[in-house]
Every structure is written in C-alpha cells, then in structure tokens.
PDB file of N, CA and C in Angstrom:
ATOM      1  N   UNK C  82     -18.488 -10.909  24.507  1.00 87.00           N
ATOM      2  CA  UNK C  82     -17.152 -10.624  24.015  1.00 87.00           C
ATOM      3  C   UNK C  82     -16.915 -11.374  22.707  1.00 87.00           C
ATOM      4  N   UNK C  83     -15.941 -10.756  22.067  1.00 87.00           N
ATOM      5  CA  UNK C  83     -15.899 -11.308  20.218  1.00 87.00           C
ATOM      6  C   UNK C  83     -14.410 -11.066  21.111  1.00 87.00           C
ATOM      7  N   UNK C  84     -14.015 -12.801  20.191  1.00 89.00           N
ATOM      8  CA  UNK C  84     -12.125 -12.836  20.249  1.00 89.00           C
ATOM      9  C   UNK C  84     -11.665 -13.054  19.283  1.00 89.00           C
ATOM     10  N   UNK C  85     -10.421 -12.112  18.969  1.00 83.00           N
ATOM     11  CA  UNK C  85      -9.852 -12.395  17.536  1.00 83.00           C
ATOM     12  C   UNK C  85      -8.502 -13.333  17.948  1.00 83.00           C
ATOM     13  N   UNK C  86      -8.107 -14.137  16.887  1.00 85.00           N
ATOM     14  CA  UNK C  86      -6.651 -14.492  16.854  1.00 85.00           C
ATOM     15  C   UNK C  86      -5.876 -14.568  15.525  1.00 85.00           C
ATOM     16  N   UNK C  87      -4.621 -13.689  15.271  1.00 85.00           N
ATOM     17  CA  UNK C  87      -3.874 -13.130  14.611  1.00 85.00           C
ATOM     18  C   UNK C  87      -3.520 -14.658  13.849  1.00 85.00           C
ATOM     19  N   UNK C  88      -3.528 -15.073  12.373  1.00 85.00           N
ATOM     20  CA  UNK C  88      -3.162 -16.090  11.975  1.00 85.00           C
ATOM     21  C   UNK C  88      -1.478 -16.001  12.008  1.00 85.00           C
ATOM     22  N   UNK C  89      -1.228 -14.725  11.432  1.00 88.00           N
ATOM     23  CA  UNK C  89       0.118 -14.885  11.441  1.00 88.00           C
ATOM     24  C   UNK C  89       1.056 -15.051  13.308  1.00 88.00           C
ATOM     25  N   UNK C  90       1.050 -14.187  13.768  1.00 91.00           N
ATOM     26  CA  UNK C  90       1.584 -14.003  15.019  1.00 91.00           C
ATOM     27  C   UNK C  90       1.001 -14.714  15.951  1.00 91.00           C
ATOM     28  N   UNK C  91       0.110 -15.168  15.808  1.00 88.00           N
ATOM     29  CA  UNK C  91      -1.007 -15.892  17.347  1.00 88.00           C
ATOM     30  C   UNK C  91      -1.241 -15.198  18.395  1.00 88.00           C
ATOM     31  N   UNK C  92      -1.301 -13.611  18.511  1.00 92.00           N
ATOM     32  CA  UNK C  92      -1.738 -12.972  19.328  1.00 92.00           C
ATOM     33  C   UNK C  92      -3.212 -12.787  19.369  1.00 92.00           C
ATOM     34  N   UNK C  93      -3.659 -12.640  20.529  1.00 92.00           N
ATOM     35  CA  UNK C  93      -5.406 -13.207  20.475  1.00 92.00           C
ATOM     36  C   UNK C  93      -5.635 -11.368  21.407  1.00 92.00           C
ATOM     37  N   UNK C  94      -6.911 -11.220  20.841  1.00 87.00           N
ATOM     38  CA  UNK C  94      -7.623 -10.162  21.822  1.00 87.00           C
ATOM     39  C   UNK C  94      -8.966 -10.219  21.664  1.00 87.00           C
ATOM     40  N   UNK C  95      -9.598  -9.363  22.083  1.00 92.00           N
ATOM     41  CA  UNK C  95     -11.039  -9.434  22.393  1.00 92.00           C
ATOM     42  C   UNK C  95     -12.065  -8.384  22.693  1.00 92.00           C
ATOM     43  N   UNK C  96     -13.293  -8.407  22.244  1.00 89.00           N
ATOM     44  CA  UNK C  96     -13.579  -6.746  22.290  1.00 89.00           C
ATOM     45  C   UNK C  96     -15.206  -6.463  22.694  1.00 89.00           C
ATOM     46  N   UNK C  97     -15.987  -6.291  22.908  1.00 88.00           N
ATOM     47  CA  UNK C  97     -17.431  -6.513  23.773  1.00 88.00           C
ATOM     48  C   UNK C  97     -18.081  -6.307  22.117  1.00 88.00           C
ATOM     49  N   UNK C  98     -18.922  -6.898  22.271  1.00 90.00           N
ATOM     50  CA  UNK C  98     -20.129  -6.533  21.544  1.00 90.00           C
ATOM     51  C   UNK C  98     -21.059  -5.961  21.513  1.00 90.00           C
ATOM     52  N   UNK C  99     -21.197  -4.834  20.652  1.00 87.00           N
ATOM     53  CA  UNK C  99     -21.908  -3.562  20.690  1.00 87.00           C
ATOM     54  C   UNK C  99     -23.562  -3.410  20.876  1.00 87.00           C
ATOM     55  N   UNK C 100     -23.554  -3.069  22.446  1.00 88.00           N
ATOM     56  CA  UNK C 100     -25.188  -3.227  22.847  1.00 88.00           C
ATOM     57  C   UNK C 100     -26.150  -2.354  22.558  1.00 88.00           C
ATOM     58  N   UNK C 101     -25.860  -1.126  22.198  1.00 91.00           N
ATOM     59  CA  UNK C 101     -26.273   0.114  22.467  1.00 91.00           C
ATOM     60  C   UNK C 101     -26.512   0.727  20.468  1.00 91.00           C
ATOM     61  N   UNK C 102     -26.360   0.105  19.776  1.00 95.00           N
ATOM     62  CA  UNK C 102     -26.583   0.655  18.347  1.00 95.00           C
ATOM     63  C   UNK C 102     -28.019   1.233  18.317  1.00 95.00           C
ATOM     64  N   UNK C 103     -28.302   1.868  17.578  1.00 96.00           N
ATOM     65  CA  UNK C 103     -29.581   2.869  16.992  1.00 96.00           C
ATOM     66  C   UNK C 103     -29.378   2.897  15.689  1.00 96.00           C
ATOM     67  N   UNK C 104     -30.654   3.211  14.840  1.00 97.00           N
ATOM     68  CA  UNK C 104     -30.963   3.532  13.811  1.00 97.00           C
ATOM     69  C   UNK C 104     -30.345   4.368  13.084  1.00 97.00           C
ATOM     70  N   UNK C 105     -29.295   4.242  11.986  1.00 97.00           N
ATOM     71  CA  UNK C 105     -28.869   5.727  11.441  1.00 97.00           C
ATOM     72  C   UNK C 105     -27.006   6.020  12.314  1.00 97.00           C
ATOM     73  N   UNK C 106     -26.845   5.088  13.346  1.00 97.00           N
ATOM     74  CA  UNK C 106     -25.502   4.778  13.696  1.00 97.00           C
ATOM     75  C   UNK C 106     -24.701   4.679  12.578  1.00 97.00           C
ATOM     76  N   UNK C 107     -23.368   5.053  12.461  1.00 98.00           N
ATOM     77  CA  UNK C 107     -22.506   4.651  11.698  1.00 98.00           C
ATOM     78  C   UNK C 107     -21.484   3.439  12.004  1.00 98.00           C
ATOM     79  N   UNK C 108     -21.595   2.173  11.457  1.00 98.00           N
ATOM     80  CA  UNK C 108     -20.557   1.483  11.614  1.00 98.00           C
ATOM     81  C   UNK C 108     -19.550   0.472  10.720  1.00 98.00           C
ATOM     82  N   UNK C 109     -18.961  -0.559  11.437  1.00 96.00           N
ATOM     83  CA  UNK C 109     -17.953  -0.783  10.354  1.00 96.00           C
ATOM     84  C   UNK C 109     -18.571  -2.357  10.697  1.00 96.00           C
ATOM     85  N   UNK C 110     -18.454  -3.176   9.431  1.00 96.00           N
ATOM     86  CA  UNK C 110     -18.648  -4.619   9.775  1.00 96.00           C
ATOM     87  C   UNK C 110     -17.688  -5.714   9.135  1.00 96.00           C
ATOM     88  N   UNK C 111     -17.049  -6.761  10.229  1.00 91.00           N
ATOM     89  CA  UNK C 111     -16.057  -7.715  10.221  1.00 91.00           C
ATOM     90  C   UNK C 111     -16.752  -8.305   9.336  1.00 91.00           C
ATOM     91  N   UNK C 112     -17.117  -8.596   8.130  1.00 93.00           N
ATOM     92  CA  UNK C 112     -17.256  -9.924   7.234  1.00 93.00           C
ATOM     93  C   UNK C 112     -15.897 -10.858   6.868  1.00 93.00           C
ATOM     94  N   UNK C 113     -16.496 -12.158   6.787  1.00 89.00           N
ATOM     95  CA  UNK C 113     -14.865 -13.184   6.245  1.00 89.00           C
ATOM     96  C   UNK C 113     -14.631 -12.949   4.845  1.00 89.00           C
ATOM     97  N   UNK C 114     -15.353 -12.060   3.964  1.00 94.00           N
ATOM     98  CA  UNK C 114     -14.612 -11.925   2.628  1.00 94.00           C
ATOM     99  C   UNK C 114     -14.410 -10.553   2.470  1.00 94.00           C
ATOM    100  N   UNK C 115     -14.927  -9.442   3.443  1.00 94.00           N
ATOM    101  CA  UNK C 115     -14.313  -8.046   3.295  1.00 94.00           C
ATOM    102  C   UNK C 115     -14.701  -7.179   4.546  1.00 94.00           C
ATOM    103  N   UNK C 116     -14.693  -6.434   4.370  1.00 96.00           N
ATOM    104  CA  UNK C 116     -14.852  -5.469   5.531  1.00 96.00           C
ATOM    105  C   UNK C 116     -15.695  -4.208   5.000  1.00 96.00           C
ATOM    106  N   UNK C 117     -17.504  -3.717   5.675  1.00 96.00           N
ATOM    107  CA  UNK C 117     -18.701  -3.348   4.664  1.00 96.00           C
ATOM    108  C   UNK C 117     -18.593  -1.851   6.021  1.00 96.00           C
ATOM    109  N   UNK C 118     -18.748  -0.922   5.556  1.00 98.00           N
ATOM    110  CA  UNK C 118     -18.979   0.287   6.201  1.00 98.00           C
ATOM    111  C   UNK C 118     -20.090   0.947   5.638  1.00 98.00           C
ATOM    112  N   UNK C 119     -20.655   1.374   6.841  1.00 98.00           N
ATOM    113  CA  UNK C 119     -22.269   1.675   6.527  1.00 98.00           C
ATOM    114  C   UNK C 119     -23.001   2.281   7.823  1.00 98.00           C
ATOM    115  N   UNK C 120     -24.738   2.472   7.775  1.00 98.00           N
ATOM    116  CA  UNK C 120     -25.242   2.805   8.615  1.00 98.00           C
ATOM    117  C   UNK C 120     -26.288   1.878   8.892  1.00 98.00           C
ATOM    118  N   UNK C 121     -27.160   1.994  10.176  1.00 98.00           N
ATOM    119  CA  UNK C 121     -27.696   1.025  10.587  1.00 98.00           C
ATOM    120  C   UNK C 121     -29.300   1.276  10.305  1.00 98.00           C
ATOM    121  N   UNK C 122     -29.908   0.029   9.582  1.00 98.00           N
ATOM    122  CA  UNK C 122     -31.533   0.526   9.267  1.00 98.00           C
ATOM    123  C   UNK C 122     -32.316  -0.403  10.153  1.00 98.00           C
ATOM    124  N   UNK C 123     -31.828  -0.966  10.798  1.00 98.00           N
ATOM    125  CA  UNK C 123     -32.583  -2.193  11.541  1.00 98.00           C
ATOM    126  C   UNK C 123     -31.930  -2.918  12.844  1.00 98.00           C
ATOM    127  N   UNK C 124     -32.595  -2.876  14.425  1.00 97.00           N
ATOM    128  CA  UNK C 124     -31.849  -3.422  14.743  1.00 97.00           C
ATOM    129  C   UNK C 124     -32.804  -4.574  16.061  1.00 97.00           C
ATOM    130  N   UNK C 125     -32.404  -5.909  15.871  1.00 96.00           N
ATOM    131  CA  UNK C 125     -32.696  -7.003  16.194  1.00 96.00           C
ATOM    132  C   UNK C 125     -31.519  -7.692  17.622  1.00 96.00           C
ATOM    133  N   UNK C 126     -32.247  -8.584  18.161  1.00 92.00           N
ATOM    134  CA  UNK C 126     -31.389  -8.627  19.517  1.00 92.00           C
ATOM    135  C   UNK C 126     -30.216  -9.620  18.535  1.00 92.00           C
ATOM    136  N   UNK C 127     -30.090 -10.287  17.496  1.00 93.00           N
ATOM    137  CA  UNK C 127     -29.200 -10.682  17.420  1.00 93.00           C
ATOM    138  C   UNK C 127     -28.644 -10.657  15.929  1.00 93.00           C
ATOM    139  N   UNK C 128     -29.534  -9.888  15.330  1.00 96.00           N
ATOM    140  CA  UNK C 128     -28.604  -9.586  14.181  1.00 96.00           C
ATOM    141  C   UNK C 128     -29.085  -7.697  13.916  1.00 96.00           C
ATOM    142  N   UNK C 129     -28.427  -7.476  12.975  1.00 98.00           N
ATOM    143  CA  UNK C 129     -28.202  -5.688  12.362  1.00 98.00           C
ATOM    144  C   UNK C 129     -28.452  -5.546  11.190  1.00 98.00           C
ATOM    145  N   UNK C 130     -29.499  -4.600  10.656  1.00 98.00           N
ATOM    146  CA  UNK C 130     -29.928  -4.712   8.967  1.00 98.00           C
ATOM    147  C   UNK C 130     -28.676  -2.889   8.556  1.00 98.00           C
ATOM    148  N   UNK C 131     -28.214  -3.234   8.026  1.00 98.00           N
ATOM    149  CA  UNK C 131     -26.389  -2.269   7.426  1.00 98.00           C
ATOM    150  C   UNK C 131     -26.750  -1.582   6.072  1.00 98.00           C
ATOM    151  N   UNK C 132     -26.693  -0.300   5.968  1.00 98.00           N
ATOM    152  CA  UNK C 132     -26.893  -0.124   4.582  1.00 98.00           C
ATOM    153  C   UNK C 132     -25.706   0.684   4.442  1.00 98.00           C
ATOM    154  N   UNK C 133     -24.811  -0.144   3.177  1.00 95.00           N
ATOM    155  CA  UNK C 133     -23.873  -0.128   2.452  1.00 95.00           C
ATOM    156  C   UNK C 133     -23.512   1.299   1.716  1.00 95.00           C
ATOM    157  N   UNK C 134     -22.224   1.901   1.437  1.00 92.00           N
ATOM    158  CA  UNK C 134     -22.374   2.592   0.450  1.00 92.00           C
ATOM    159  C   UNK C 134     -23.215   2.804  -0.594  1.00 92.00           C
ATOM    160  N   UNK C 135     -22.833   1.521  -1.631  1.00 93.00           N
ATOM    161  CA  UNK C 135     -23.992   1.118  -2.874  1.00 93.00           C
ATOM    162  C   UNK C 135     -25.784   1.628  -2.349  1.00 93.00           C
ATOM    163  N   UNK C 136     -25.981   1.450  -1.473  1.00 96.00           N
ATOM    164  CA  UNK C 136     -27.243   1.627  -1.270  1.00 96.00           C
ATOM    165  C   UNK C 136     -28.004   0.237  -0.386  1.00 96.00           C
ATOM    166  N   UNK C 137     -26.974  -0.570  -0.935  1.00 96.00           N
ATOM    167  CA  UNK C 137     -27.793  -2.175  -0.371  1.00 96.00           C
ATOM    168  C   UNK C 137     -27.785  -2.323   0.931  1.00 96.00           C
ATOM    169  N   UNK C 138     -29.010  -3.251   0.956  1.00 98.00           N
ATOM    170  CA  UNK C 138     -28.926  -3.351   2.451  1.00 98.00           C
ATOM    171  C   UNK C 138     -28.813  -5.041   2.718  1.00 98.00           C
ATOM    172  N   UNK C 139     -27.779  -5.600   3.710  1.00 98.00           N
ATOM    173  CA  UNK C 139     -27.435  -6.239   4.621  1.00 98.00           C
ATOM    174  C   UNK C 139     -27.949  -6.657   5.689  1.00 98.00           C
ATOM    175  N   UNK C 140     -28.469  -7.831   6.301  1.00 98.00           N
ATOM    176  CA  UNK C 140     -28.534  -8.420   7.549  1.00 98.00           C
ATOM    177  C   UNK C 140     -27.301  -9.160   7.652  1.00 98.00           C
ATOM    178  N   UNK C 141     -26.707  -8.456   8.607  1.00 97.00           N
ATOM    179  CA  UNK C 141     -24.910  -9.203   9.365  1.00 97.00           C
ATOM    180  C   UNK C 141     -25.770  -9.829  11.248  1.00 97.00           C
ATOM    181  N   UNK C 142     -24.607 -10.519  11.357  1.00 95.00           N
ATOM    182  CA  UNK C 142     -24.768 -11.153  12.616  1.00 95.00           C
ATOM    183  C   UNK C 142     -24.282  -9.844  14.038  1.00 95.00           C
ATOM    184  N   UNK C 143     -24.460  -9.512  14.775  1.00 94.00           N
ATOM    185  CA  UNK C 143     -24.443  -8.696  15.906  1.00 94.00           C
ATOM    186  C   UNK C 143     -23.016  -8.726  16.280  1.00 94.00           C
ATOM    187  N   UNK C 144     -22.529  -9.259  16.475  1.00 93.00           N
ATOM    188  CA  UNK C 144     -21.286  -9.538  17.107  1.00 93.00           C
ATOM    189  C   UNK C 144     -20.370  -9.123  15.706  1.00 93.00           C
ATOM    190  N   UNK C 145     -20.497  -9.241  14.712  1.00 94.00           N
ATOM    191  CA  UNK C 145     -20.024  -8.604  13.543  1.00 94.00           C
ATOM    192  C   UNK C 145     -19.701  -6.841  13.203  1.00 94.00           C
ATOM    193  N   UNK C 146     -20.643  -5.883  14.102  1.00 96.00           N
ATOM    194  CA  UNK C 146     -21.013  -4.737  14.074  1.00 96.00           C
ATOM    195  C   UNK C 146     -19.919  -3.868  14.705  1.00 96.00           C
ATOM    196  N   UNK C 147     -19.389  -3.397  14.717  1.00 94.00           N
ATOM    197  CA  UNK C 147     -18.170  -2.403  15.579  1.00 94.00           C
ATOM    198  C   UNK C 147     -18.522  -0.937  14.897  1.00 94.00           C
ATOM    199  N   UNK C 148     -19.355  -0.374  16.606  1.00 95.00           N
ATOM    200  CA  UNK C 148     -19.786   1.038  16.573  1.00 95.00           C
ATOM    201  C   UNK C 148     -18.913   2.359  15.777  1.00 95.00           C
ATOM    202  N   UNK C 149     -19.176   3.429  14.991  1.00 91.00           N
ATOM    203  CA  UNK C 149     -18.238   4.368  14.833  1.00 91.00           C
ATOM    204  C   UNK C 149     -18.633   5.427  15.560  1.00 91.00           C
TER     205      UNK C 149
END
C-alpha cells in the first residue's frame, strides 16, 4: 500500500501498488517535481523503466507507477 497525506487539509488515503504491469501498459507516474505519463519498457520487482512522451526513458521506483 502507498499512503498519501493532503498537506493542506490532512486527509490521508491509500492505494495498493500496482502488481500486475506489462510491457507497453499505459501509465501515470507520482514524481516529487511533476507528474510523467507514459508507457512501460521494463519491468523489475522493484522498480519500472517509463517511456515518456519526449521519447525518454525513465527508471521510477514501483510504488510510484499508477496503472491506466
């Protein structure tokens, strides 16, 4: 489970972490300086290789990944 908490309001929730990704999945990824939407070229028990609009590709942390 990944838990968020709202800075402003302090409402907290929480959401499983996505076990089941494949190659070529579409998803969205929580980064702390933006938020990267993409598809998946790589996938590792604990991290996800993301390729970006631009073309680039990304290794993000697993728990970062939210399936589309």
């Amino acid at each position: 489970m990944v838990g968020y908490l709202c800075g402003h309001c302090s409402h907290a929730w929480a959401r499983p972490v996505e076990d089941d990704l494949d190659v070529h999945d579409i998803v969205r990824v929580d980064l702390p300086d933006r938020t990267l939407y993409g598809d998946v070229w790589q996938v590792e028990d604990d991290r996800v290789q993301v390729r970006g609009p631009g073309g680039g590709l990304l290794w993000v942390e697993r728990w970062r990944v939210i399936l589309y």
